[in-house]
Short mmCIF file of C-alpha atoms and ligand atoms in Angstrom, two decimals:
data_model
loop_
_atom_site.label_atom_id
_atom_site.label_comp_id
_atom_site.label_asym_id
_atom_site.label_seq_id
_atom_site.Cartn_x
_atom_site.Cartn_y
_atom_site.Cartn_z
CA MET A 17 20.36 -6.50 17.02
CA ILE A 18 19.04 -9.34 19.09
CA ALA A 19 17.09 -12.02 17.31
CA SER A 20 16.40 -15.70 17.30
CA GLU A 21 17.01 -16.31 13.60
CA MET A 22 19.50 -15.14 11.02
CA SER A 23 19.88 -16.52 7.56
CA PRO A 24 21.78 -18.73 6.74
CA LEU A 25 22.66 -19.72 10.32
CA ALA A 26 19.17 -20.56 11.56
CA LYS A 27 15.89 -20.05 9.76
CA THR A 28 12.23 -20.91 10.02
CA GLY A 29 10.83 -17.87 8.19
CA GLY A 30 11.17 -14.27 7.08
CA LEU A 31 12.73 -13.08 10.36
CA ALA A 32 15.89 -14.92 9.35
CA ASP A 33 15.94 -13.25 5.93
CA VAL A 34 15.65 -9.82 7.54
CA LEU A 35 18.53 -10.47 9.95
CA GLY A 36 20.53 -11.96 7.12
CA ALA A 37 20.40 -8.67 5.20
CA LEU A 38 19.46 -5.64 7.32
CA PRO A 39 22.60 -5.53 9.54
CA ALA A 40 24.82 -5.64 6.47
CA ALA A 41 22.76 -2.85 4.83
CA ILE A 42 23.11 -0.72 7.97
CA ASN A 43 26.85 -1.32 7.99
CA ALA A 44 27.06 -0.42 4.32
CA ALA A 45 25.56 2.96 5.28
CA GLY A 46 28.55 3.60 7.55
CA HIS A 47 27.38 2.21 10.90
CA SER A 48 28.41 -0.78 12.94
CA CYS A 49 25.72 -3.34 13.59
CA SER A 50 26.28 -6.73 15.20
CA VAL A 51 23.85 -9.52 16.01
CA PHE A 52 23.23 -11.69 19.09
CA MET A 53 21.43 -14.98 18.58
CA PRO A 54 21.16 -18.37 20.31
CA GLY A 55 23.88 -20.89 19.56
CA TYR A 56 21.49 -23.23 17.77
CA ARG A 57 22.84 -26.49 16.42
CA SER A 58 22.33 -25.31 12.84
CA ALA A 59 24.19 -22.04 13.55
CA VAL A 60 27.15 -23.73 15.23
CA ARG A 61 27.38 -26.24 12.37
CA TYR A 62 27.11 -23.58 9.71
CA ALA A 63 29.83 -21.44 11.30
CA GLY A 64 32.07 -24.53 11.66
CA ASP A 65 35.73 -23.70 12.07
CA LYS A 66 35.01 -20.01 11.48
CA LEU A 67 33.48 -19.84 14.95
CA GLU A 68 35.81 -17.92 17.27
CA ASP A 69 35.74 -18.94 20.90
CA LEU A 70 35.84 -15.67 22.85
CA ASN A 71 36.80 -17.47 26.07
CA LEU A 72 33.82 -15.89 27.67
CA GLY A 73 31.64 -17.97 29.96
CA PHE A 74 29.44 -16.86 32.83
CA PRO A 75 26.53 -18.11 34.89
CA ILE A 76 22.99 -16.86 34.28
CA ASN A 77 20.25 -17.07 36.87
CA VAL A 78 17.07 -18.61 35.55
CA GLY A 79 14.72 -19.01 38.51
CA ASP A 80 16.63 -20.93 41.17
CA HIS A 81 19.09 -22.38 38.69
CA GLN A 82 22.35 -21.13 37.35
CA ILE A 83 22.98 -22.00 33.73
CA THR A 84 26.32 -21.34 32.08
CA ALA A 85 26.42 -19.24 28.93
CA ARG A 86 29.33 -19.27 26.51
CA VAL A 87 29.82 -16.65 23.84
CA SER A 88 31.45 -17.23 20.50
CA ARG A 89 31.62 -15.09 17.39
CA TYR A 90 31.13 -15.73 13.71
CA THR A 91 31.78 -13.02 11.17
CA THR A 92 29.68 -13.14 8.01
CA PRO A 93 31.26 -12.66 4.57
CA ALA A 94 29.73 -9.16 4.63
CA GLY A 95 31.60 -8.43 7.87
CA VAL A 96 28.70 -8.59 10.34
CA ALA A 97 29.78 -9.88 13.77
CA VAL A 98 27.33 -12.51 15.04
CA TYR A 99 27.61 -13.41 18.72
CA LEU A 100 26.25 -16.87 19.47
CA ILE A 101 24.99 -17.33 23.01
CA ASP A 102 25.55 -20.98 23.62
CA GLN A 103 24.31 -23.55 26.05
CA PRO A 104 24.12 -26.95 24.36
CA ARG A 105 21.51 -28.32 26.74
CA LEU A 106 19.10 -25.59 25.59
CA PHE A 107 20.05 -24.98 21.97
CA ASP A 108 21.76 -28.06 20.56
CA ARG A 109 18.51 -29.46 19.18
CA ASP A 110 17.03 -30.22 15.77
CA GLY A 111 14.38 -27.47 15.94
CA LEU A 112 14.52 -23.84 16.96
CA TYR A 113 11.26 -23.69 18.91
CA GLY A 114 9.86 -27.20 18.89
CA ASP A 115 9.42 -30.49 17.11
CA ARG A 116 6.58 -32.55 15.63
CA GLN A 117 5.03 -32.82 19.11
CA GLY A 118 4.75 -29.03 19.40
CA ASP A 119 6.70 -26.28 21.15
CA TYR A 120 9.55 -27.31 23.45
CA LEU A 121 8.22 -27.32 27.00
CA ASP A 122 11.19 -25.35 28.31
CA ASN A 123 10.92 -22.39 25.93
CA ALA A 124 10.40 -19.98 28.84
CA VAL A 125 13.70 -21.19 30.33
CA ARG A 126 15.50 -21.12 26.98
CA PHE A 127 14.56 -17.59 26.06
CA THR A 128 14.79 -16.10 29.56
CA PHE A 129 18.30 -17.48 29.58
CA PHE A 130 18.97 -16.03 26.12
CA ASN A 131 17.73 -12.52 27.02
CA ARG A 132 19.69 -12.29 30.26
CA ALA A 133 22.81 -13.81 28.72
CA VAL A 134 22.76 -11.30 25.84
CA LEU A 135 22.74 -8.39 28.28
CA GLN A 136 25.53 -9.94 30.32
CA ALA A 137 27.54 -10.56 27.17
CA ILE A 138 27.14 -6.94 26.04
CA ARG A 139 28.36 -5.78 29.47
CA ARG A 140 31.28 -8.19 29.68
CA LEU A 141 32.37 -7.49 26.10
CA ASN A 142 32.15 -3.81 27.00
CA LEU A 143 30.40 -3.04 23.73
CA PRO A 144 29.55 0.63 23.30
CA LEU A 145 26.01 0.72 21.90
CA ASP A 146 23.78 3.55 20.75
CA VAL A 147 20.89 1.30 19.83
CA ILE A 148 19.58 -2.03 21.08
CA HIS A 149 17.21 -3.43 18.49
CA CYS A 150 15.14 -6.44 19.59
CA HIS A 151 13.24 -8.65 17.16
CA ASP A 152 10.10 -10.59 18.11
CA TRP A 153 9.15 -12.22 21.39
CA GLN A 154 12.37 -14.20 21.72
CA SER A 155 14.13 -10.96 22.74
CA GLY A 156 11.09 -9.28 24.30
CA LEU A 157 12.31 -9.38 27.91
CA ILE A 158 15.34 -7.24 27.18
CA PRO A 159 13.45 -3.90 27.28
CA ALA A 160 11.92 -4.91 30.64
CA TYR A 161 15.31 -5.82 32.17
CA LEU A 162 16.71 -2.48 31.06
CA TYR A 163 13.62 -0.55 32.14
CA CYS A 164 13.63 -1.88 35.70
CA GLY A 165 17.40 -1.62 36.04
CA MET A 166 17.90 -5.33 36.69
CA GLU A 167 20.59 -5.26 34.04
CA THR A 168 22.72 -2.18 33.49
CA LEU A 169 25.00 -1.54 30.56
CA PRO A 170 27.62 1.09 31.43
CA ASN A 171 28.54 1.52 27.78
CA ALA A 172 24.97 1.67 26.57
CA SER A 173 23.09 3.43 29.33
CA ASN A 174 21.45 5.88 26.92
CA ALA A 175 20.91 3.40 24.12
CA ALA A 176 17.61 3.68 22.29
CA VAL A 177 15.70 0.41 22.70
CA ILE A 178 13.66 -0.61 19.66
CA MET A 179 11.26 -3.54 19.44
CA THR A 180 10.26 -4.91 16.03
CA ILE A 181 7.21 -7.12 15.54
CA HIS A 182 7.65 -9.56 12.67
CA ASN A 183 4.42 -11.39 13.43
CA LEU A 184 2.10 -10.36 16.25
CA ALA A 185 0.52 -13.81 16.48
CA TYR A 186 3.69 -15.26 17.99
CA GLN A 187 3.84 -13.74 21.45
CA GLY A 188 5.96 -15.94 23.69
CA ARG A 189 3.07 -16.56 26.05
CA PHE A 190 3.74 -18.63 29.18
CA TRP A 191 1.81 -19.49 32.32
CA VAL A 192 2.32 -17.51 35.53
CA PRO A 193 4.33 -20.19 37.37
CA ASP A 194 7.11 -19.41 34.85
CA TYR A 195 7.29 -15.77 35.93
CA PRO A 196 9.89 -16.34 38.69
CA LEU A 197 12.21 -17.76 36.02
CA THR A 198 12.62 -14.25 34.68
CA GLY A 199 13.64 -12.78 38.05
CA LEU A 200 11.65 -9.66 37.13
CA PRO A 201 9.88 -7.87 40.00
CA TRP A 202 6.21 -8.74 40.45
CA ASP A 203 5.21 -5.10 40.11
CA LEU A 204 5.83 -5.40 36.34
CA PHE A 205 3.30 -8.23 36.23
CA THR A 206 0.20 -6.07 35.69
CA HIS A 207 -2.02 -5.35 32.71
CA LEU A 208 0.21 -2.33 32.08
CA GLY A 209 3.28 -4.57 32.01
CA LEU A 210 3.98 -8.18 31.09
CA GLU A 211 0.66 -9.65 32.14
CA PHE A 212 -1.58 -10.80 29.29
CA TYR A 213 -4.89 -12.43 30.24
CA ASN A 214 -3.32 -13.98 33.35
CA ASP A 215 -0.32 -15.24 31.42
CA ILE A 216 3.13 -13.76 30.80
CA SER A 217 3.77 -12.33 27.35
CA PHE A 218 7.39 -11.82 26.33
CA LEU A 219 6.29 -9.83 23.29
CA LYS A 220 4.11 -7.50 25.35
CA SER A 221 7.12 -6.82 27.56
CA GLY A 222 8.93 -5.51 24.49
CA LEU A 223 5.93 -3.51 23.27
CA VAL A 224 5.48 -1.80 26.62
CA TYR A 225 9.07 -1.12 27.68
CA ALA A 226 10.90 -0.36 24.41
CA ASP A 227 11.43 3.28 23.49
CA ALA A 228 9.95 2.69 20.03
CA VAL A 229 8.07 -0.13 18.34
CA THR A 230 8.20 -1.02 14.68
CA THR A 231 6.60 -3.56 12.45
CA VAL A 232 7.46 -4.71 8.99
CA SER A 233 5.02 -2.76 6.82
CA PRO A 234 3.00 0.45 7.19
CA GLN A 235 -0.29 -1.33 6.47
CA TYR A 236 0.35 -4.00 9.14
CA ALA A 237 1.17 -1.18 11.60
CA LEU A 238 -2.39 0.07 11.08
CA GLU A 239 -4.02 -3.37 11.10
CA ILE A 240 -2.49 -4.48 14.40
CA GLN A 241 -4.23 -1.60 16.14
CA THR A 242 -7.61 -3.19 15.31
CA PRO A 243 -9.37 -6.10 17.05
CA GLN A 244 -9.31 -8.09 13.78
CA HIS A 245 -5.53 -8.27 13.61
CA GLY A 246 -4.39 -7.07 17.03
CA CYS A 247 -4.29 -10.57 18.59
CA GLY A 248 -5.55 -9.06 21.85
CA LEU A 249 -2.69 -6.54 21.91
CA GLU A 250 -4.47 -3.84 19.88
CA GLY A 251 -5.04 -1.69 22.99
CA VAL A 252 -1.36 -1.84 23.95
CA LEU A 253 -0.41 -0.90 20.40
CA ARG A 254 -2.91 1.94 20.22
CA ASN A 255 -1.37 3.29 23.43
CA ARG A 256 1.96 3.32 21.66
CA ALA A 257 0.63 4.64 18.35
CA ASP A 258 2.92 7.69 18.52
CA GLU A 259 5.99 5.48 18.73
CA LEU A 260 4.78 2.77 16.33
CA THR A 261 6.18 2.79 12.78
CA GLY A 262 5.86 0.40 9.84
CA ILE A 263 8.99 -0.10 7.74
CA VAL A 264 8.61 -2.48 4.86
CA ASN A 265 11.20 -5.28 4.62
CA GLY A 266 13.66 -5.32 1.78
CA ILE A 267 15.14 -8.36 0.10
CA ASP A 268 18.70 -9.55 -0.18
CA THR A 269 19.30 -8.78 -3.84
CA ASP A 270 22.51 -10.84 -3.90
CA LEU A 271 20.86 -14.01 -2.66
CA TRP A 272 17.70 -13.45 -4.66
CA ASN A 273 19.05 -12.44 -8.02
CA PRO A 274 17.73 -14.23 -11.12
CA GLN A 275 20.90 -13.24 -12.98
CA THR A 276 23.28 -15.04 -10.65
CA ASP A 277 21.20 -17.35 -8.40
CA PRO A 278 23.37 -20.45 -7.82
CA HIS A 279 20.25 -22.59 -7.28
CA LEU A 280 19.25 -22.06 -10.93
CA LYS A 281 20.69 -23.66 -14.04
CA HIS A 282 19.47 -20.81 -16.25
CA HIS A 283 19.50 -17.09 -15.60
CA PHE A 284 17.66 -13.99 -16.72
CA ASP A 285 17.03 -10.35 -15.88
CA ALA A 286 14.37 -7.69 -16.32
CA GLU A 287 15.64 -6.65 -19.73
CA SER A 288 15.81 -10.06 -21.34
CA PHE A 289 13.94 -12.76 -19.55
CA ALA A 290 11.99 -14.72 -22.15
CA GLU A 291 14.50 -17.49 -22.81
CA GLY A 292 16.06 -17.84 -19.37
CA LYS A 293 12.74 -17.87 -17.58
CA ALA A 294 11.23 -20.39 -20.00
CA ALA A 295 14.26 -22.63 -19.42
CA CYS A 296 13.77 -22.36 -15.63
CA LYS A 297 10.13 -23.32 -16.13
CA ARG A 298 11.08 -26.43 -18.12
CA GLU A 299 13.69 -27.35 -15.54
CA LEU A 300 11.14 -27.07 -12.75
CA GLN A 301 8.53 -29.11 -14.67
CA THR A 302 11.15 -31.80 -15.25
CA SER A 303 12.38 -31.97 -11.67
CA MET A 304 8.82 -32.01 -10.31
CA ASN A 305 7.78 -34.80 -12.71
CA LEU A 306 5.23 -32.64 -14.48
CA PRO A 307 4.76 -32.70 -18.26
CA VAL A 308 7.24 -30.29 -19.82
CA ASP A 309 5.09 -27.84 -21.73
CA ASP A 310 5.70 -24.10 -22.21
CA ASP A 311 2.01 -23.49 -22.81
CA LYS A 312 0.84 -24.64 -19.41
CA MET A 313 0.36 -22.00 -16.73
CA LEU A 314 2.69 -23.04 -13.93
CA ILE A 315 1.51 -21.83 -10.54
CA GLY A 316 3.55 -22.01 -7.34
CA ALA A 317 3.29 -21.49 -3.60
CA VAL A 318 6.00 -21.74 -0.95
CA GLY A 319 5.54 -21.21 2.74
CA ARG A 320 4.88 -22.38 6.24
CA MET A 321 1.72 -24.49 6.29
CA VAL A 322 -0.23 -22.55 8.85
CA SER A 323 -3.72 -21.09 8.52
CA GLN A 324 -2.29 -17.54 8.27
CA LYS A 325 -0.97 -18.32 4.80
CA GLY A 326 -4.39 -18.99 3.28
CA TRP A 327 -4.07 -22.76 2.77
CA ASP A 328 -7.73 -23.19 3.84
CA LEU A 329 -8.88 -20.99 0.99
CA LEU A 330 -6.57 -22.67 -1.48
CA LEU A 331 -7.79 -26.13 -0.52
CA GLN A 332 -11.37 -24.95 -1.05
CA VAL A 333 -10.72 -23.71 -4.57
CA LEU A 334 -8.09 -26.11 -5.89
CA PRO A 335 -10.42 -29.03 -6.81
CA GLN A 336 -12.38 -26.67 -9.05
CA TRP A 337 -9.29 -25.02 -10.56
CA LEU A 338 -7.93 -28.47 -11.35
CA ASP A 339 -10.75 -29.00 -13.86
CA ASP A 340 -8.67 -26.82 -16.18
CA ASP A 341 -5.99 -29.05 -17.67
CA ARG A 342 -3.96 -26.04 -18.88
CA LEU A 343 -2.82 -25.47 -15.29
CA GLN A 344 0.03 -27.04 -13.29
CA PHE A 345 0.77 -26.47 -9.59
CA VAL A 346 3.97 -26.73 -7.57
CA PHE A 347 3.73 -26.50 -3.79
CA LEU A 348 6.50 -26.47 -1.20
CA GLY A 349 5.99 -26.20 2.53
CA SER A 350 5.75 -27.87 5.86
CA GLY A 351 3.63 -27.42 8.93
CA ASP A 352 0.12 -28.48 9.79
CA PRO A 353 -0.24 -32.21 8.95
CA TYR A 354 -3.80 -31.57 7.74
CA TYR A 355 -2.67 -29.23 4.95
CA GLU A 356 0.24 -31.51 4.08
CA GLY A 357 -2.14 -34.51 3.88
CA GLU A 358 -4.64 -32.68 1.67
CA LEU A 359 -1.94 -31.57 -0.76
CA GLN A 360 -0.51 -35.07 -0.84
CA ARG A 361 -3.97 -36.36 -1.74
CA LEU A 362 -4.31 -33.81 -4.54
CA GLN A 363 -0.91 -34.79 -5.83
CA GLN A 364 -1.93 -38.45 -5.90
CA SER A 365 -5.23 -37.79 -7.66
CA HIS A 366 -3.73 -35.28 -10.17
CA SER A 367 -0.13 -36.43 -10.51
CA HIS A 368 0.21 -34.77 -13.94
CA ARG A 369 -0.86 -31.43 -12.62
CA VAL A 370 0.11 -31.16 -8.95
CA SER A 371 3.48 -31.52 -7.30
CA PHE A 372 3.83 -31.15 -3.54
CA THR A 373 7.14 -31.26 -1.69
CA ALA A 374 6.89 -31.41 2.08
CA GLY A 375 9.77 -29.93 4.04
CA PHE A 376 12.11 -26.99 4.01
CA ASN A 377 14.08 -26.79 0.80
CA GLU A 378 15.93 -23.56 0.03
CA PRO A 379 17.08 -24.46 -3.53
CA LEU A 380 13.60 -25.58 -4.51
CA ALA A 381 12.11 -22.34 -3.11
CA HIS A 382 14.39 -20.42 -5.51
CA GLN A 383 13.53 -22.72 -8.42
CA ILE A 384 9.80 -22.25 -7.83
CA GLU A 385 10.19 -18.47 -7.67
CA ALA A 386 12.11 -18.56 -10.94
CA GLY A 387 10.21 -21.21 -12.89
CA CYS A 388 6.56 -20.37 -12.23
CA ASP A 389 4.29 -17.98 -14.06
CA LEU A 390 2.11 -17.10 -11.07
CA PHE A 391 2.85 -17.20 -7.33
CA LEU A 392 -0.02 -17.69 -4.86
CA MET A 393 0.03 -15.82 -1.56
CA PRO A 394 -3.57 -15.52 -0.34
CA SER A 395 -2.55 -14.92 3.30
CA TYR A 396 -5.31 -14.06 5.76
CA TYR A 397 -2.86 -11.58 7.23
CA GLU A 398 0.74 -10.88 6.29
CA PRO A 399 3.03 -8.61 8.34
CA CYS A 400 5.26 -8.01 5.31
CA GLY A 401 5.82 -11.19 3.35
CA LEU A 402 8.99 -11.82 1.43
CA ASN A 403 7.94 -14.43 -1.07
CA GLN A 404 5.86 -11.94 -3.04
CA LEU A 405 8.94 -9.68 -3.25
CA TYR A 406 11.06 -12.58 -4.51
CA SER A 407 8.32 -13.38 -7.03
CA LEU A 408 8.31 -9.82 -8.30
CA ARG A 409 12.06 -9.90 -8.81
CA TYR A 410 11.86 -13.24 -10.61
CA GLY A 411 9.00 -12.12 -12.88
CA THR A 412 6.54 -14.58 -11.33
CA LEU A 413 3.44 -12.48 -10.88
CA PRO A 414 2.13 -12.64 -7.32
CA LEU A 415 -1.54 -13.20 -6.57
CA VAL A 416 -2.20 -11.84 -3.08
CA HIS A 417 -4.86 -10.97 -0.56
CA THR A 418 -4.76 -7.21 0.06
CA THR A 419 -3.51 -7.27 3.61
CA GLY A 420 -0.45 -5.99 5.48
CA GLY A 421 2.75 -5.93 3.47
CA LEU A 422 1.07 -7.64 0.51
CA LYS A 423 -1.09 -4.54 0.11
CA ASP A 424 1.95 -2.28 0.41
CA THR A 425 4.09 -4.10 -2.14
CA VAL A 426 1.87 -5.55 -4.89
CA ALA A 427 -0.12 -3.32 -7.25
CA GLY A 428 -3.05 -5.58 -8.12
CA PHE A 429 -4.45 -5.64 -11.67
CA ASP A 430 -7.76 -3.75 -11.69
CA GLY A 431 -9.58 -6.54 -13.55
CA LYS A 432 -10.26 -4.51 -16.70
CA ASN A 433 -7.55 -2.23 -17.95
CA ALA A 434 -4.47 -4.05 -19.21
CA ASP A 435 -2.56 -0.74 -19.17
CA PHE A 436 -3.10 -0.35 -15.42
CA PRO A 437 0.42 -0.25 -13.88
CA ALA A 438 -0.06 -3.57 -12.12
CA THR A 439 2.65 -5.88 -10.81
CA GLY A 440 0.34 -8.71 -9.78
CA PHE A 441 -3.22 -9.67 -8.86
CA SER A 442 -5.05 -9.00 -5.62
CA PHE A 443 -8.40 -9.68 -3.96
CA VAL A 444 -9.96 -7.80 -1.07
CA SER A 445 -12.60 -9.98 0.63
CA TYR A 446 -11.06 -13.02 2.23
CA ASN A 447 -13.22 -15.74 0.73
CA ALA A 448 -13.06 -18.47 -1.90
CA SER A 449 -15.14 -16.69 -4.52
CA ALA A 450 -13.06 -13.49 -4.37
CA LEU A 451 -9.92 -15.59 -4.70
CA THR A 452 -11.34 -17.47 -7.67
CA ASP A 453 -12.46 -14.25 -9.41
CA CYS A 454 -8.98 -12.85 -8.99
CA PHE A 455 -7.41 -16.07 -10.25
CA SER A 456 -9.76 -16.01 -13.27
CA SER A 457 -8.44 -12.54 -14.20
CA ALA A 458 -4.88 -13.80 -13.97
CA ARG A 459 -5.67 -16.88 -16.04
CA ARG A 460 -7.48 -14.83 -18.69
CA ILE A 461 -4.55 -12.46 -19.14
CA PHE A 462 -2.03 -15.28 -19.16
CA PHE A 463 -3.84 -17.22 -21.90
CA ASP A 464 -5.53 -14.44 -23.88
CA ASP A 465 -3.32 -11.37 -23.56
CA ARG A 466 0.30 -12.50 -23.34
CA THR A 467 1.58 -9.03 -24.27
CA SER A 468 0.01 -7.50 -21.17
CA TRP A 469 1.26 -10.39 -19.07
CA GLN A 470 4.79 -9.81 -20.23
CA ARG A 471 4.50 -6.08 -19.63
CA MET A 472 3.46 -6.83 -16.06
CA MET A 473 6.37 -9.24 -15.66
CA LYS A 474 8.81 -6.62 -16.78
CA ARG A 475 7.29 -4.00 -14.51
CA ALA A 476 7.43 -6.42 -11.57
CA MET A 477 11.06 -7.26 -12.22
CA GLN A 478 12.03 -3.60 -12.46
CA GLN A 479 10.76 -2.80 -8.95
CA ASP A 480 13.43 -2.00 -6.40
CA TRP A 481 12.78 -3.81 -3.13
CA SER A 482 16.41 -3.86 -2.03
CA TRP A 483 17.23 -3.00 1.58
CA ASP A 484 18.78 0.40 0.81
CA ALA A 485 15.68 2.53 1.39
CA SER A 486 14.37 0.52 4.35
CA ALA A 487 17.76 0.40 6.10
CA GLN A 488 17.84 4.18 5.79
CA ARG A 489 14.41 4.38 7.43
CA TYR A 490 15.65 2.28 10.37
CA ILE A 491 18.71 4.52 10.73
CA GLU A 492 16.49 7.62 10.80
CA LEU A 493 14.30 5.97 13.40
CA TYR A 494 17.34 5.16 15.55
CA TYR A 495 18.40 8.82 15.52
CA GLN A 496 14.88 10.07 16.25
CA THR A 497 14.39 7.64 19.12
CA GLN A 498 17.74 8.52 20.64
CA GLN A 499 16.93 12.21 20.36
CA ALA A 500 13.50 11.78 21.93
CA LYS A 501 15.05 9.76 24.76
CA GLN A 502 17.67 12.41 25.42
CA ASN A 503 15.05 15.17 25.40
CA ALA A 504 12.89 13.22 27.82
CA SER A 505 15.79 12.63 30.22
CA MET A 506 16.73 16.33 30.14
CA GLU A 507 13.17 17.27 31.00
CA GLN A 508 13.21 15.02 34.08
P1 ADP B 5 7.01 -15.99 7.15
O1 ADP B 5 8.12 -15.23 7.78
O2 ADP B 5 5.66 -15.68 7.71
O3 ADP B 5 7.25 -17.47 7.13
P2 ADP B 5 7.81 -14.67 4.67
O4 ADP B 5 7.21 -14.65 3.30
O5 ADP B 5 8.10 -13.36 5.29
O6 ADP B 5 6.88 -15.55 5.60
O7 ADP B 5 9.20 -15.45 4.60
C1 ADP B 5 9.28 -16.80 4.39
C2 ADP B 5 10.70 -17.16 4.06
O8 ADP B 5 10.89 -18.55 4.35
C3 ADP B 5 11.03 -17.00 2.61
O9 ADP B 5 12.42 -16.81 2.45
C4 ADP B 5 10.64 -18.37 2.02
O10 ADP B 5 11.26 -18.65 0.81
C5 ADP B 5 11.11 -19.27 3.13
N1 ADP B 5 10.38 -20.53 3.21
C6 ADP B 5 9.19 -20.76 3.81
N2 ADP B 5 8.87 -22.08 3.73
C7 ADP B 5 9.87 -22.67 3.07
C8 ADP B 5 10.15 -24.02 2.67
N3 ADP B 5 9.30 -25.00 2.93
N4 ADP B 5 11.31 -24.27 2.01
C9 ADP B 5 12.17 -23.26 1.75
N5 ADP B 5 11.98 -21.98 2.09
C10 ADP B 5 10.84 -21.68 2.74
#
């Protein structure tokens, strides 16, 4: 697998969680999966003295320049080999893709280098591969290099090449003057290849030249073929509809386990959760400087502060929701300074009812998942979403917009029948009044029908969203893609 993030080495979002768990799940099923990722500062620091220097260094052409790549290896406690492609000038930085000023200006150089260096490393390490699985735009050039024969892998010449989209909105789009950096022939720069509205798109390269394309939920696989969610690539995806599959993400049930979570002082499980969960709630209220009160409805949200996640809608409705002094809110996230500023303002004006922590804080994310009653995830679109899966497992009922993976994983309460087998609350039309109606249902059940609420909690916690089933689906897809590739080459 080739990816730009892998938990806990380097993480900005769900991609890291997937890479942190899926390779190990594939290995547990009897295969051998390793990972290539950039030697980011955070990854090198995390690996520390467990990083093995493989004494492998080689020059990579990026445009007219030669940049040296070094390869080292870290083996995770689960036994997954992670090859770090290192070049300190490109990757020894605070951020993965950018800083407060925006994206790093040399991202085309950084990721062209990464893609070519991975292929060279595979060749020089002489790794026999049956499958090359690329994740997101940061590895999107690899299918093009293999397709046009610019890079050949003697030990992997028949490997099935898979491209997974974790979020179609992030495309690795660069202006044409960067094209020569890639060294790819100009005849691939057409609307049928890497060209995207007169720019280069690394993601489109992967979508066009991979043998199969996947995304992280069946519903998102349908949505990205429409103009509403296709980000301009809907036509490309419709062309590949026969090779496009949606496989829902799983969760790492060791890391996200309310019975053993090291970030929690109190623990619980689906069979007996009342005491442990109430203790987590009190702990969270205390640490967030909110009044400690079991009777309040504690509502949380964690995530990147980008418009995708529905912060606009939340900021529209929150002032009105805050009229109800039975509610408390805990927010954690970082991103757009506008959203951060608005939440800070709400925290100042309602310090007894709103807590906002800006930044990336893994322990607090776990404590919010464990301590809250309700988890808000009103994303405009959501390829899969992991936080709602963590919420389910921690008995914190998710309130979601019915889109993408949220639609596939949360059974929304129907608004009337408390016996409906719901695991959360959902709204269909993406607007403030639909969100508020949905929230009103949740609030009513929480305060007026605690038995039904607890039944839903139990049902949510009993769901199995572990990686086992989804890893199996990937393995089946690998076999199918290999078979189809072999059949096609025999026909030629
Ligand atoms: P996305 O990949 O779009 O960011 P997901 O729900 O798939 O959304 O995954 C987000 C992951 O990142 C989850 O593990 C979530 O807990 C974590 N996360 C997001 N923001 C923060 C934050 N500010 N602090 C800690 N963890 C965060």
